[in-house]
Coordinates of C-alpha atoms in Angstrom, one line a residue:
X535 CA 193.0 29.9 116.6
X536 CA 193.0 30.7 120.5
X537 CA 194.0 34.5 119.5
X538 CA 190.6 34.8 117.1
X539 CA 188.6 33.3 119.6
X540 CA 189.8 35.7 122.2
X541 CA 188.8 38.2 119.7
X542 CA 185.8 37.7 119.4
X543 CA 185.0 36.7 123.1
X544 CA 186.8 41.0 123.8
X545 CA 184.3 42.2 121.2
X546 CA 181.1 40.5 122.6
X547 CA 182.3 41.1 125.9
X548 CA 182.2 44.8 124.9
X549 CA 179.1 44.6 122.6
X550 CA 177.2 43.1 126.0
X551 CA 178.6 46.3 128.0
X552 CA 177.3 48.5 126.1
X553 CA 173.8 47.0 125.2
X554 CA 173.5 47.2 129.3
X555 CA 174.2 50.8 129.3
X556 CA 171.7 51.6 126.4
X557 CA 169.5 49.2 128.3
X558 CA 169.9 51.5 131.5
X559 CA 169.6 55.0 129.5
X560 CA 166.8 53.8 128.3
X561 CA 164.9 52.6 131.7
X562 CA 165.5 55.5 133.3
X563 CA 164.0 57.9 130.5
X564 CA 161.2 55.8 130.6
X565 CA 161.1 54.8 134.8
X566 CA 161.3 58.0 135.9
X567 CA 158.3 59.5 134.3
X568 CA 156.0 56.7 135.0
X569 CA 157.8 55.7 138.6
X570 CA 156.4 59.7 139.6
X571 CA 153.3 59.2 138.3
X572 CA 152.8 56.0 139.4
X573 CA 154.4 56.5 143.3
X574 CA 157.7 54.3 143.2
X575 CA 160.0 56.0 145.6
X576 CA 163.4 54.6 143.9
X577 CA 163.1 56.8 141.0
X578 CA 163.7 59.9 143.3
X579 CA 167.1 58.3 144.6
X580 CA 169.8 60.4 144.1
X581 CA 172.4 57.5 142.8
X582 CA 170.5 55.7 140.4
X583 CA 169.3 59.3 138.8
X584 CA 172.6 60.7 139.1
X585 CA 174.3 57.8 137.4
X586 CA 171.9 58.0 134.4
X587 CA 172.5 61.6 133.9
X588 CA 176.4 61.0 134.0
X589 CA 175.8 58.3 131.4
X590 CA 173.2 59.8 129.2
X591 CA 175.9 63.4 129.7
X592 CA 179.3 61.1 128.7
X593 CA 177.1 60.1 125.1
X594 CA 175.6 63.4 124.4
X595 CA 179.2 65.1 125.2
X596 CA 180.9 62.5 123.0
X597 CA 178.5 63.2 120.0
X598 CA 178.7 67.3 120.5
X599 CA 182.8 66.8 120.4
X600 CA 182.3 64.8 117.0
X601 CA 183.2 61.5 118.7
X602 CA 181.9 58.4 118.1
X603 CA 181.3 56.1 121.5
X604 CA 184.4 54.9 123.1
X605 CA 182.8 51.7 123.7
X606 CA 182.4 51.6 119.9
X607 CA 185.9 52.3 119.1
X608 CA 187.0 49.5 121.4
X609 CA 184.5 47.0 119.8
X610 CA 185.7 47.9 116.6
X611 CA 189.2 47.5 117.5
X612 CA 188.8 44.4 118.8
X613 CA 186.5 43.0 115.9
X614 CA 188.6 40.0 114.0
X615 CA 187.9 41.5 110.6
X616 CA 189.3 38.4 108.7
X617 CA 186.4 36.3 110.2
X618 CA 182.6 36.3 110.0
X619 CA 180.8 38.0 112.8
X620 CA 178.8 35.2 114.9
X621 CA 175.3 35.4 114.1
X622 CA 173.5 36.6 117.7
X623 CA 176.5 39.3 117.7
X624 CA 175.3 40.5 113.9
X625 CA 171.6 41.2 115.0
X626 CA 172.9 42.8 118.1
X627 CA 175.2 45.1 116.4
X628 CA 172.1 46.3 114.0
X629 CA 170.0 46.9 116.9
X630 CA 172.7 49.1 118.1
X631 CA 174.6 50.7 115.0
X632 CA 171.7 52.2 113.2
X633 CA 173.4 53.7 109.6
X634 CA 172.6 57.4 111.0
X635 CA 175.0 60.4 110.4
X636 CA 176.9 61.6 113.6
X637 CA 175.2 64.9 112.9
X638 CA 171.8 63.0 113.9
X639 CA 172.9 61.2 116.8
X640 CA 174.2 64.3 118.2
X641 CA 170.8 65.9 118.2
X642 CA 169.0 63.0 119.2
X643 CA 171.3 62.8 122.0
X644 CA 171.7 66.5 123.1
X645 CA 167.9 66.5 123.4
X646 CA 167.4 62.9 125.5
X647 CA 170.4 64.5 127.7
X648 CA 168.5 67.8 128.4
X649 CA 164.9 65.3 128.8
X650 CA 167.2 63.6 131.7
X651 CA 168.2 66.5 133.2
X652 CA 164.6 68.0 132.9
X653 CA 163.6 65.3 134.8
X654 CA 165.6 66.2 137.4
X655 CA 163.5 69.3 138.5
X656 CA 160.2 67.4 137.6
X657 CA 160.5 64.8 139.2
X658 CA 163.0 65.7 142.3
X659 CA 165.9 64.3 143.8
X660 CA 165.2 62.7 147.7
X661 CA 167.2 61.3 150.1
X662 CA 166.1 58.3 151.8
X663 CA 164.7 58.5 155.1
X664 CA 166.5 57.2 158.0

């Protein structure tokens, strides 16, 4: 019983991961644009920008090699299969998992990655003034 339990616990813990990560891909696609337009000096720091290039580059690089996300592999391994899936974790995982082929995603991600990295040179990198 303890071993399911933990199971399930690995698999949300994952599940939660990754809906922060979309969450943050997401933001920043959206922050950046406005943030320029609207004057908010973070969205020109170099880290935050950076990061969400790395992260939105790791997905799109995944999808172009045919690859699923490794965060999805590792929920999926650590799924209890024998079990129902908990209710809040079901509407989750269909907000996330959309039945798409891998063909799709990798377009759709290829072309927010190079939106991201168009961003850099639109809306430019700055260090913080001391």
């Amino acid at each position: 019983m303890k071993r399911q339990s933990a199971k399930v616990m690995l698999a949300a813990l994952i599940l939660s991961i990754h809906v922060l990560i979309i969450g943050f891909n997401l933001f920043g696609l959206v922050a950046v644009p406005l943030g320029a337009w609207r004057g908010w000096r973070f969205v020109h720091f170099p880290g935050w920008r950076l990061a969400h290039v790395a992260s939105l580059g790791i997905t799109a690089l995944q999808a172009a090699l045919g690859r699923v996300c490794f965060l999805t592999e590792w929920q999926a391994l650590s799924e209890d299969h024998t079990r129902p899936e908990p209710l809040i974790m079901r509407w989750v995982n269909s907000a996330v998992y959309w039945p798409l082929p891998l063909w799709l995603f990798t377009v759709i991600y290829l072309l927010v990655f190079a939106y991201a990295v168009a961003l850099l040179w639109i809306v430019p990198l700055r260090r913080r003034r001391t």
